Short mmCIF file of N, CA and C in Angstrom, two decimals:
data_model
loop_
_atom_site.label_atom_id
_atom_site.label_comp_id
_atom_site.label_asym_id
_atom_site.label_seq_id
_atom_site.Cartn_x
_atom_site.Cartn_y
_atom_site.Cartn_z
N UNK A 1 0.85 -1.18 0.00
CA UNK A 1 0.00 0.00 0.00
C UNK A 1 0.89 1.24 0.00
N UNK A 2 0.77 2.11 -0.39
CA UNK A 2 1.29 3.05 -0.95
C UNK A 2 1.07 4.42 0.35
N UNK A 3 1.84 5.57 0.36
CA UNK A 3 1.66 6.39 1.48
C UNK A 3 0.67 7.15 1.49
N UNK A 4 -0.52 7.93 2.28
CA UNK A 4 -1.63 8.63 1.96
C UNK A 4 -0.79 9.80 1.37
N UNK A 5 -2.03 10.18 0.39
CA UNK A 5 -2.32 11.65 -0.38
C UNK A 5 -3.25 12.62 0.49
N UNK A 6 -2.82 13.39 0.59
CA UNK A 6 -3.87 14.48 1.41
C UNK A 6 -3.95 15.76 -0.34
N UNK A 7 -5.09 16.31 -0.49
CA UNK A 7 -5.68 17.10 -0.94
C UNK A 7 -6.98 17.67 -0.87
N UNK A 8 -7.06 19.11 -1.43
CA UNK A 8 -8.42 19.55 -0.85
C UNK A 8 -9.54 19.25 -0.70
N UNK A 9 -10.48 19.02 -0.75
CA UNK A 9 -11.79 18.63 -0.85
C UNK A 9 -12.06 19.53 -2.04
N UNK A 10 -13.38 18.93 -2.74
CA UNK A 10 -14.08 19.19 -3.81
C UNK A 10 -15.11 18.92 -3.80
N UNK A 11 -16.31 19.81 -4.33
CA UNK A 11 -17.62 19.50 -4.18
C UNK A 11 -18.35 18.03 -4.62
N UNK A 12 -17.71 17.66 -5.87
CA UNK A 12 -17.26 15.95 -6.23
C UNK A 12 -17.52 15.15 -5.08
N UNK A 13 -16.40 15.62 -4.00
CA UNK A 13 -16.45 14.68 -2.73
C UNK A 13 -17.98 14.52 -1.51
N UNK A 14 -18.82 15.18 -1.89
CA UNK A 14 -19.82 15.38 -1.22
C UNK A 14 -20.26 14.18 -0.67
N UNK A 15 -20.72 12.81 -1.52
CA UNK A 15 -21.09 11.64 -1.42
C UNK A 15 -20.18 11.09 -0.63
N UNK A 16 -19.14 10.88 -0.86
CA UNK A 16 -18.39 9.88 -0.22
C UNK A 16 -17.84 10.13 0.64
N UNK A 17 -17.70 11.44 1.23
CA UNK A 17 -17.13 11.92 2.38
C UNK A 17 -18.79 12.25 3.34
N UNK A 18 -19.82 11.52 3.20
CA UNK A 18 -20.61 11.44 3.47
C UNK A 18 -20.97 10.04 3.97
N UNK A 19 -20.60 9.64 2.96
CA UNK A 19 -20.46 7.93 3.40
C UNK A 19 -19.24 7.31 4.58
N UNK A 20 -18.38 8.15 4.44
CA UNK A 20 -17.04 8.05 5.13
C UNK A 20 -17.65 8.27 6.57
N UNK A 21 -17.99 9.77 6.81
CA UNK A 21 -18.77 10.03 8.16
C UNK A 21 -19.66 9.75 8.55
N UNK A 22 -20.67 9.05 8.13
CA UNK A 22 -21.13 7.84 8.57
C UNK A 22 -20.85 6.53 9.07
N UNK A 23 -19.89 6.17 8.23
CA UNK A 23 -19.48 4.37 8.78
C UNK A 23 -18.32 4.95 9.83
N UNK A 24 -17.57 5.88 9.71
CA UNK A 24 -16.66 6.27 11.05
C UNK A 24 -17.21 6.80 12.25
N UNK A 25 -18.60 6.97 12.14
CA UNK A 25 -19.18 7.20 13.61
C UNK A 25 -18.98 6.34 14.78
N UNK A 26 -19.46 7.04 15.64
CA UNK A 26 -18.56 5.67 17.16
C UNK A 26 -19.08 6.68 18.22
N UNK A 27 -19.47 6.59 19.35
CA UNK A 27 -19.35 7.13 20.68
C UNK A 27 -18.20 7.09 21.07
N UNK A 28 -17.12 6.77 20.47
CA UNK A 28 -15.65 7.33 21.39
C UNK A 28 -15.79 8.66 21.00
N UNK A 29 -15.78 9.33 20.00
CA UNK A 29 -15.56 10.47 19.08
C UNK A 29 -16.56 11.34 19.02
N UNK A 30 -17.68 10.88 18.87
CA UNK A 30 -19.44 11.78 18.67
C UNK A 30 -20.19 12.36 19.87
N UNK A 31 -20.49 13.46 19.66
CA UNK A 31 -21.68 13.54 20.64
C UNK A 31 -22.62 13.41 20.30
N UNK A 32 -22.87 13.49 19.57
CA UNK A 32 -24.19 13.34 18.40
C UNK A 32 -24.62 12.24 18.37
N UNK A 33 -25.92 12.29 18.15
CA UNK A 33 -26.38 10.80 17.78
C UNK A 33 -25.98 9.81 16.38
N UNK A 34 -26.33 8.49 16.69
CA UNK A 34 -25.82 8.01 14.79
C UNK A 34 -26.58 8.67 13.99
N UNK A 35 -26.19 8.85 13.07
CA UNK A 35 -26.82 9.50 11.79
C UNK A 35 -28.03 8.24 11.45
N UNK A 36 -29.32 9.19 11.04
CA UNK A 36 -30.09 8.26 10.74
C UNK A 36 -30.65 9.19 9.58
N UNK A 37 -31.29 8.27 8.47
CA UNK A 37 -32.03 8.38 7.37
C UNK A 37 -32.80 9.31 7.75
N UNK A 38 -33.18 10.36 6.63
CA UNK A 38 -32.11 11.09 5.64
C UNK A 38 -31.19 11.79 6.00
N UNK A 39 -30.35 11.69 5.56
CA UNK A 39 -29.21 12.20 5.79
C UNK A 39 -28.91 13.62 5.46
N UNK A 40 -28.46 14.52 6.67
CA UNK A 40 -28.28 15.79 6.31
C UNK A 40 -26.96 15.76 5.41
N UNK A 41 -26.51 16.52 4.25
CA UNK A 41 -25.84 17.46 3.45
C UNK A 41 -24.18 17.35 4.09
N UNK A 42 -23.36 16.27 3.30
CA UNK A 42 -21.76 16.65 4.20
C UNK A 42 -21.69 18.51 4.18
N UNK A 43 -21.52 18.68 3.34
CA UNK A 43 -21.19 19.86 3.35
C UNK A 43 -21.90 21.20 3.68
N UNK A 44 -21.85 22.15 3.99
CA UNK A 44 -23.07 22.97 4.83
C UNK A 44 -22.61 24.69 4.08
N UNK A 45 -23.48 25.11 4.57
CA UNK A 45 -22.58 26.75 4.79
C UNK A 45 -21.73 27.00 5.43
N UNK A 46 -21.87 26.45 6.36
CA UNK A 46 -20.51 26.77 7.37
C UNK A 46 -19.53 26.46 7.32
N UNK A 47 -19.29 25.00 6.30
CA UNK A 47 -18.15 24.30 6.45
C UNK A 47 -18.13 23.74 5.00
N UNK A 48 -17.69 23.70 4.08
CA UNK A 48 -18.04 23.29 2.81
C UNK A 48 -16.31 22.87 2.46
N UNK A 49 -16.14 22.45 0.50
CA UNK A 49 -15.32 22.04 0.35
C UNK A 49 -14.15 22.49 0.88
N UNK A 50 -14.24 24.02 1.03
CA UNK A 50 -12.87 24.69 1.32
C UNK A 50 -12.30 24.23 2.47
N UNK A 51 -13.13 23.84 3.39
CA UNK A 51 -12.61 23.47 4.63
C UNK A 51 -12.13 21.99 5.29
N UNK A 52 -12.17 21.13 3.90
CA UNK A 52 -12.19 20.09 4.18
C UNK A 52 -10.39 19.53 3.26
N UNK A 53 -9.84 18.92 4.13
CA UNK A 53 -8.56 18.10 3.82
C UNK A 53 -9.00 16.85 3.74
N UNK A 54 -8.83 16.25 2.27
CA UNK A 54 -9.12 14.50 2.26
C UNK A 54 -7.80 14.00 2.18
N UNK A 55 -7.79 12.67 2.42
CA UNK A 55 -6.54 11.59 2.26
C UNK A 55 -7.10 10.71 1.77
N UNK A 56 -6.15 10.11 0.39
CA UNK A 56 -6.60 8.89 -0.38
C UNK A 56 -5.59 8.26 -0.14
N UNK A 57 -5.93 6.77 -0.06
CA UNK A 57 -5.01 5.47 -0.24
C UNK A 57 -5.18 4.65 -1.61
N UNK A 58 -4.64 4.93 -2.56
CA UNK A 58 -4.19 4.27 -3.94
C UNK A 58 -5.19 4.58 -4.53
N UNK A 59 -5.74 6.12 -4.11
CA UNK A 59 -7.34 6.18 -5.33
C UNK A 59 -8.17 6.29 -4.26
N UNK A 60 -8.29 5.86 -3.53
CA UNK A 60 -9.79 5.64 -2.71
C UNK A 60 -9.56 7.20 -1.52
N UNK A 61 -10.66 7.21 -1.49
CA UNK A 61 -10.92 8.59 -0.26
C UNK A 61 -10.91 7.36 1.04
N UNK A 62 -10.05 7.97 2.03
CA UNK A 62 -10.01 7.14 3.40
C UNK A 62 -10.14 7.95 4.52
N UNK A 63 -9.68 9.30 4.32
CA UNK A 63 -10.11 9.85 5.38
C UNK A 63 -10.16 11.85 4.98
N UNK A 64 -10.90 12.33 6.34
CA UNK A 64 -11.12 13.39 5.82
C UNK A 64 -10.28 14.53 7.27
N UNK A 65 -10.32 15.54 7.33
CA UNK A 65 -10.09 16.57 7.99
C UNK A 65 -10.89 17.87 8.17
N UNK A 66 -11.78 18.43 9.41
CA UNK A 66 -12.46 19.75 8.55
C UNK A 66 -11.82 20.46 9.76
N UNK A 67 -11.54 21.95 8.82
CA UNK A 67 -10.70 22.85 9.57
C UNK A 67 -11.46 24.32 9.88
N UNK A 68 -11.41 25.13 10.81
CA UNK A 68 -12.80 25.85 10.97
C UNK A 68 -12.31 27.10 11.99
N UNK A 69 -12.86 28.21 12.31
CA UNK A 69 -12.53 29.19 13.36
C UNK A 69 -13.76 28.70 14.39
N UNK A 70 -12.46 28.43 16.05
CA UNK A 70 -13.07 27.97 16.50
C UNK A 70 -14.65 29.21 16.94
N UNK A 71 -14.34 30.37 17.12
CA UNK A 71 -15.48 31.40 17.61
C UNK A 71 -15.82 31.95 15.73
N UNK A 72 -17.08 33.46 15.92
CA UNK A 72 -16.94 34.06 14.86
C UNK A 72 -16.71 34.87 15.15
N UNK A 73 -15.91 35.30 16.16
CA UNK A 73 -14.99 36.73 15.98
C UNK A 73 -14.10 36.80 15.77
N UNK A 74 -14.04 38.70 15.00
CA UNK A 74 -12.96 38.80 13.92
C UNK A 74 -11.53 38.61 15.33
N UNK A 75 -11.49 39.16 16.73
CA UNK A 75 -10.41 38.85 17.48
C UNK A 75 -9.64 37.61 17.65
N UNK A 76 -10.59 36.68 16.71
CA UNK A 76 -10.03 34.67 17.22
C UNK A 76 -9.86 34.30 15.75
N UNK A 77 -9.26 35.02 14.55
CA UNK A 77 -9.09 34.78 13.59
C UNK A 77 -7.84 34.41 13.71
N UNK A 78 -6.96 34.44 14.48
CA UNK A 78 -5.51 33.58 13.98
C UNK A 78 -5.69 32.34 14.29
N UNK A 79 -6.22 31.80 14.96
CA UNK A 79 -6.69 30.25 15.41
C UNK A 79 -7.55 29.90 14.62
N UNK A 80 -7.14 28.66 14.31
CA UNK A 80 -8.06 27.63 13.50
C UNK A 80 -8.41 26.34 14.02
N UNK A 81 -9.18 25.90 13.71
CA UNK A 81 -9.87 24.58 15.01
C UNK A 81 -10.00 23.29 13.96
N UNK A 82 -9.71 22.33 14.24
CA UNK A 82 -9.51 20.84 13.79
C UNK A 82 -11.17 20.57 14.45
N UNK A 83 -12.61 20.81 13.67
CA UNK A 83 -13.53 20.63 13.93
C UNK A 83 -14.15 18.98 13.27
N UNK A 84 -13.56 18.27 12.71
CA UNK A 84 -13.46 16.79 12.85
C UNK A 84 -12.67 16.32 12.23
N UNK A 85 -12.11 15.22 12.35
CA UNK A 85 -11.36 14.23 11.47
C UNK A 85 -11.80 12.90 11.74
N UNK A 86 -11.81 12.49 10.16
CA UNK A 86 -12.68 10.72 10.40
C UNK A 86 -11.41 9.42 9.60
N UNK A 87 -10.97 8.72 9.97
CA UNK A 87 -10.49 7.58 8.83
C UNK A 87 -11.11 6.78 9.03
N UNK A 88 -11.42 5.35 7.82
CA UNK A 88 -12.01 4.61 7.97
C UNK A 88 -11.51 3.34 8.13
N UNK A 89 -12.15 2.65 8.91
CA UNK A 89 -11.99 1.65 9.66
C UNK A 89 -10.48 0.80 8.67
N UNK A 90 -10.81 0.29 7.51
CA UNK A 90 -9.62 -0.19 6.79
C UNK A 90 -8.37 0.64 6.85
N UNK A 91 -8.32 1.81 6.96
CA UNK A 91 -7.07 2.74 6.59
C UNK A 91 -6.38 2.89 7.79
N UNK A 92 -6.94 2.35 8.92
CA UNK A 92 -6.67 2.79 10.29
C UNK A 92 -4.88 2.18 10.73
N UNK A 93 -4.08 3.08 10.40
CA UNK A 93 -2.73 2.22 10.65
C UNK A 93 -1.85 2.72 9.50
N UNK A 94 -2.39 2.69 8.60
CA UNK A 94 -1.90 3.51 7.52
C UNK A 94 -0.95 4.95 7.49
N UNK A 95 -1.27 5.25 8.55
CA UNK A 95 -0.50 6.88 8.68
C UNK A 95 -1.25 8.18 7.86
N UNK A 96 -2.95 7.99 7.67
CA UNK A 96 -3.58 8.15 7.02
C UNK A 96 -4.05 10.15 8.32
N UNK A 97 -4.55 9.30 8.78
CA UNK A 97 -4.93 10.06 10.44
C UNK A 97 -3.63 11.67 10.74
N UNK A 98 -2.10 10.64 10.94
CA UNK A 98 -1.68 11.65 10.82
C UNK A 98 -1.00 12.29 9.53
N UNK A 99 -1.02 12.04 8.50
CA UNK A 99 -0.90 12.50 7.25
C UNK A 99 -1.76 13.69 7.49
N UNK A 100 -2.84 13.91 7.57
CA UNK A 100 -3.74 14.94 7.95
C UNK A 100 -3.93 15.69 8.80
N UNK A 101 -3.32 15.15 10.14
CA UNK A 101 -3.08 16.52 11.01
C UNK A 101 -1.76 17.46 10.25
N UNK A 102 -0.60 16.80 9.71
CA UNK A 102 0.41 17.27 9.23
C UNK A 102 -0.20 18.52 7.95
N UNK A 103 -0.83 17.62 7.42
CA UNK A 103 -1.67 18.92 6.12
C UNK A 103 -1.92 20.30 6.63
N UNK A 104 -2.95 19.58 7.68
CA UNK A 104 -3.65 20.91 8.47
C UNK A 104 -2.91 22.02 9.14
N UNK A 105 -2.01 21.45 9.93
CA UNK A 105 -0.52 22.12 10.11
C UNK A 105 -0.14 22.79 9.10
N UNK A 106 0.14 22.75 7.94
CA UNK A 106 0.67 23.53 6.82
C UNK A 106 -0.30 24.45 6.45
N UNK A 107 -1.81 23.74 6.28
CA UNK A 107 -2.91 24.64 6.01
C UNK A 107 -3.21 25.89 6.60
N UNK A 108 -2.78 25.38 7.93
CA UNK A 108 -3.07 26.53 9.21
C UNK A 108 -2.07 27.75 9.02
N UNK A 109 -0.70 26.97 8.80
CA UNK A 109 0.21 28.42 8.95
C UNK A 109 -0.57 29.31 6.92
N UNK A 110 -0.43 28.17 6.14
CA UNK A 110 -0.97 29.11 5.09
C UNK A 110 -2.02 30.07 4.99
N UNK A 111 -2.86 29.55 5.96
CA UNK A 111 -3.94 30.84 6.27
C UNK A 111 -3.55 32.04 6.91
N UNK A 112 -2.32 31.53 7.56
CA UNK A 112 -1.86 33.01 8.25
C UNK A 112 -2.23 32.51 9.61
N UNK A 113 -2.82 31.32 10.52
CA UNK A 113 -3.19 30.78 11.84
C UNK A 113 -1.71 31.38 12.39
N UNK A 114 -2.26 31.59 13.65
CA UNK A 114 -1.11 31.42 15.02
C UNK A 114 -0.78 30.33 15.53
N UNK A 115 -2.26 29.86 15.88
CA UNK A 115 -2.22 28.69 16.37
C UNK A 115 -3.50 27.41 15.85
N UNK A 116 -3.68 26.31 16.43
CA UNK A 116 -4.64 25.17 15.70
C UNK A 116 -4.61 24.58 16.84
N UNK A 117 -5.74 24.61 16.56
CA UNK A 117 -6.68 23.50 18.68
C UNK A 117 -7.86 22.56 17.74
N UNK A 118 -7.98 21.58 19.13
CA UNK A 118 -8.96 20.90 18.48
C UNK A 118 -9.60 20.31 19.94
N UNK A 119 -11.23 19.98 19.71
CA UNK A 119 -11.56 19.11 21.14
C UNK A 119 -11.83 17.70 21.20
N UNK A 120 -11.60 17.04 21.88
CA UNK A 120 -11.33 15.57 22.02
C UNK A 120 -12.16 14.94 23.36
N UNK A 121 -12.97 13.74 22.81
CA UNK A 121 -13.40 13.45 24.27
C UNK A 121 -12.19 12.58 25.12
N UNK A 122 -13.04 12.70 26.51
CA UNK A 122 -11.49 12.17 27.04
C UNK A 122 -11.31 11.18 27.31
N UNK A 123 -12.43 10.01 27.13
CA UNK A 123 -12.10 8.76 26.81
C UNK A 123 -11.78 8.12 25.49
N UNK A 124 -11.28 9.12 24.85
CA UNK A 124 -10.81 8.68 23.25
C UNK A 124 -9.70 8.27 23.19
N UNK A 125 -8.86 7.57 24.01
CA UNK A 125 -7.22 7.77 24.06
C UNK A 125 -6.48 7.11 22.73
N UNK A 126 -7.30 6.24 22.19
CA UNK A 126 -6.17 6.79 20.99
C UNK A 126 -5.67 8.22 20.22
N UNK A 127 -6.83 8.48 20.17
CA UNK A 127 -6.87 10.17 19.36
C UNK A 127 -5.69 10.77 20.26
N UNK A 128 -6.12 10.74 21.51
CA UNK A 128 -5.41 12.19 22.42
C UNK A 128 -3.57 11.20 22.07
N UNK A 129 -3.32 10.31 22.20
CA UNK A 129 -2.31 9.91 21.71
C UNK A 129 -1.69 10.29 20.37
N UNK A 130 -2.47 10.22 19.06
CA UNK A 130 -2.43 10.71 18.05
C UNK A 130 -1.81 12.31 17.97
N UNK A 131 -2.82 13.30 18.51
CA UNK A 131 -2.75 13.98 18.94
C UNK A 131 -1.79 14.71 19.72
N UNK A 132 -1.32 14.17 20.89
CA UNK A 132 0.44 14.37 21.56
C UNK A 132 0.94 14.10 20.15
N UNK A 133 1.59 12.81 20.09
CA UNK A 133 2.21 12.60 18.84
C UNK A 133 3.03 13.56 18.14
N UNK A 134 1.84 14.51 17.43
CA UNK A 134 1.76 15.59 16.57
C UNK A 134 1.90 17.03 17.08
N UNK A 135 2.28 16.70 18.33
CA UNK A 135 2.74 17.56 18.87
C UNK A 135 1.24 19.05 19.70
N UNK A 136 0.03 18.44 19.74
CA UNK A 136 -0.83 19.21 20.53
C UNK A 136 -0.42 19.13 21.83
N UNK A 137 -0.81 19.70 23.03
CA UNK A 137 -0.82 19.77 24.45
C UNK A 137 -1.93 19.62 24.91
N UNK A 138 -2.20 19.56 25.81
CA UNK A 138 -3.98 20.03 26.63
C UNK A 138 -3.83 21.13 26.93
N UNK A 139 -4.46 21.75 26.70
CA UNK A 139 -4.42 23.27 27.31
C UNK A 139 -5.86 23.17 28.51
N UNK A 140 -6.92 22.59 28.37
CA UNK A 140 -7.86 22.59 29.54
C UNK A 140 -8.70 21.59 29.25
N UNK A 141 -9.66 21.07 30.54
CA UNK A 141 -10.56 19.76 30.15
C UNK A 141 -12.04 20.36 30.89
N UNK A 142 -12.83 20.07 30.62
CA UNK A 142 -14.36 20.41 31.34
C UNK A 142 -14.58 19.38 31.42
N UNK A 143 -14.38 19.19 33.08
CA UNK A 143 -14.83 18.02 33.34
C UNK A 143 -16.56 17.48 33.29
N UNK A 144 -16.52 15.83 32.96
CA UNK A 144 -18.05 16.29 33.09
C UNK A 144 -19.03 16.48 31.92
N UNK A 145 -18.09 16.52 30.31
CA UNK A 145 -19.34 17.78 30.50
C UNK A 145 -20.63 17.38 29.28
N UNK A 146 -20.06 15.92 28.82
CA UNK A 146 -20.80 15.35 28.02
C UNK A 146 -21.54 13.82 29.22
N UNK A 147 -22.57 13.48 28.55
CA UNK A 147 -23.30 12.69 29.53
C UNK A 147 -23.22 11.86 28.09
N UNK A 148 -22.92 10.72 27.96
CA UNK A 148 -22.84 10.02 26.53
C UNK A 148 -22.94 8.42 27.02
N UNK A 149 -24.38 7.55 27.09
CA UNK A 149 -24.77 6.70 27.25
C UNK A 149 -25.16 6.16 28.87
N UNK A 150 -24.95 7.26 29.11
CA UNK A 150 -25.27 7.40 30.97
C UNK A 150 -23.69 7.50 31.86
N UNK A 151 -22.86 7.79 31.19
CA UNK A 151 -21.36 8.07 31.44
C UNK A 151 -20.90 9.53 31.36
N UNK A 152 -20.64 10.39 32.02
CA UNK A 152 -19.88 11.34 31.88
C UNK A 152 -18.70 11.55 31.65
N UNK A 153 -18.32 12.27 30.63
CA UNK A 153 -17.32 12.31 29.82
C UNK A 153 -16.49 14.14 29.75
N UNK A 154 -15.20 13.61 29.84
CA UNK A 154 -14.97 15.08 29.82
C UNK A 154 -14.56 15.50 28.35
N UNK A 155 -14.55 16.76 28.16
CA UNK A 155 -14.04 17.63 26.98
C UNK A 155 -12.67 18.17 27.16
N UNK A 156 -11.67 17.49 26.12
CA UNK A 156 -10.47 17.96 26.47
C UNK A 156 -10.24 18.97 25.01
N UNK A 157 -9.53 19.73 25.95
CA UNK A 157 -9.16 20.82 25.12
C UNK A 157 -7.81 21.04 24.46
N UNK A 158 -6.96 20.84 23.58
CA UNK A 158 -5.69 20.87 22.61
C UNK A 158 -5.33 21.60 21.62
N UNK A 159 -3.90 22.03 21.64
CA UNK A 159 -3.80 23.02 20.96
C UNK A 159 -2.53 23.26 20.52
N UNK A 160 -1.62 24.00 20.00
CA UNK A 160 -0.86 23.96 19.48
C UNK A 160 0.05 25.33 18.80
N UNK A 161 1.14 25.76 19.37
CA UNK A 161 1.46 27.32 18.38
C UNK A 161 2.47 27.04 17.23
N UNK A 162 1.47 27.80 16.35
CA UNK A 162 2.08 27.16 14.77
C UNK A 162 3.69 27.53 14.28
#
C-alpha cells in the first residue's frame, strides 16, 4: 500500500465523504447521535469544500479533515480549530490520520493561523495519543461535560502554536 495523499476537498467529494462520516461514527468520538435516514448534506454553509482536507489510499478517499474558526470573531481569527477528522476503519494504521493533522498544520500556517486546537473526548485515548504525537498539548478539560450513554465524559481541550 502506498503512502496517503492528502488534498483539498471538492464539491465531487460530497457523497463519499458522506459515506465516510457515517461508517466512522462511534461514541468514542461523537456527541451526536448516529446519523439516521435522511441524511443531512456533508457539506453545509458553514463548512463546505474549502474546509475540508481528504486523504486517499491508492485512489480511494479514506479519510477526511475539517478545519474551521473555532469562535466568529474577527479577534479569534488567527486560530483555527480541527472541527473533525474521520479515517475509515480499513485505513486505520496507515499513517492516514496523521498525514492529515500534518496537512492541516501547513494549512493553518498558510492561512496566516497562530495557532490550531482541536476538542477531544477524554475517553478517546487513541486520538489524544495521536494527537500528543503531533505535537498538541492540553491546554484545559471540562470536566463532566458530556453525559454520553449514561457516562460522563470530559471535553479535552488541545492546541498547538504554529
Amino acid at each position: 500500500m502506498s503512502a496517503p495523499r492528502i488534498r483539498p476537498a471538492t464539491t465531487d467529494d460530497e457523497d463519499v465523504l458522506g459515506r465516510l462520516d457515517r461508517a466512522a461514527w462511534s461514541p468514542l468520538h461523537s456527541v451526536q447521535p448516529r446519523p439516521e435516514p435522511p441524511y443531512d448534506p456533508f457539506f453545509s454553509e458553514r463548512s463546505g469544500p474549502r474546509d475540508h482536507l481528504v486523504a486517499e489510499l491508492d485512489g480511494a478517499v479514506v479519510g477526511y479533515l475539517r478545519l474551521g474558526f473555532p469562535t466568529s470573531l474577527a479577534c479569534n481569527t488567527h486560530v483555527l480549530q480541527i472541527r473533525g477528522l474521520a479515517v475509515a476503519d480499513e485505513a486505520r494504521g496507515t499513517g492516514a490520520g496523521r498525514a492529515l493533522l500534518r496537512a492541516a498544520q501547513e494549512e493553518a500556517r498558510r492561512r496566516g493561523a497562530r495557532r490550531l486546537t482541536l476538542r477531544v473526548l477524554g475517553h478517546n485515548a487513541p486520538a489524544r495519543r495521536l494527537y500528543e504525537s503531533e505535537g498538541f498539548t492540553v491546554e484545559g478539560i471540562l470536566p463532566d461535560e458530556f453525559l454520553l450513554d449514561g457516562e460522563y465524559v470530559d471535553d479535552v481541550l488541545m492546541g498547538m502554536f504554529l
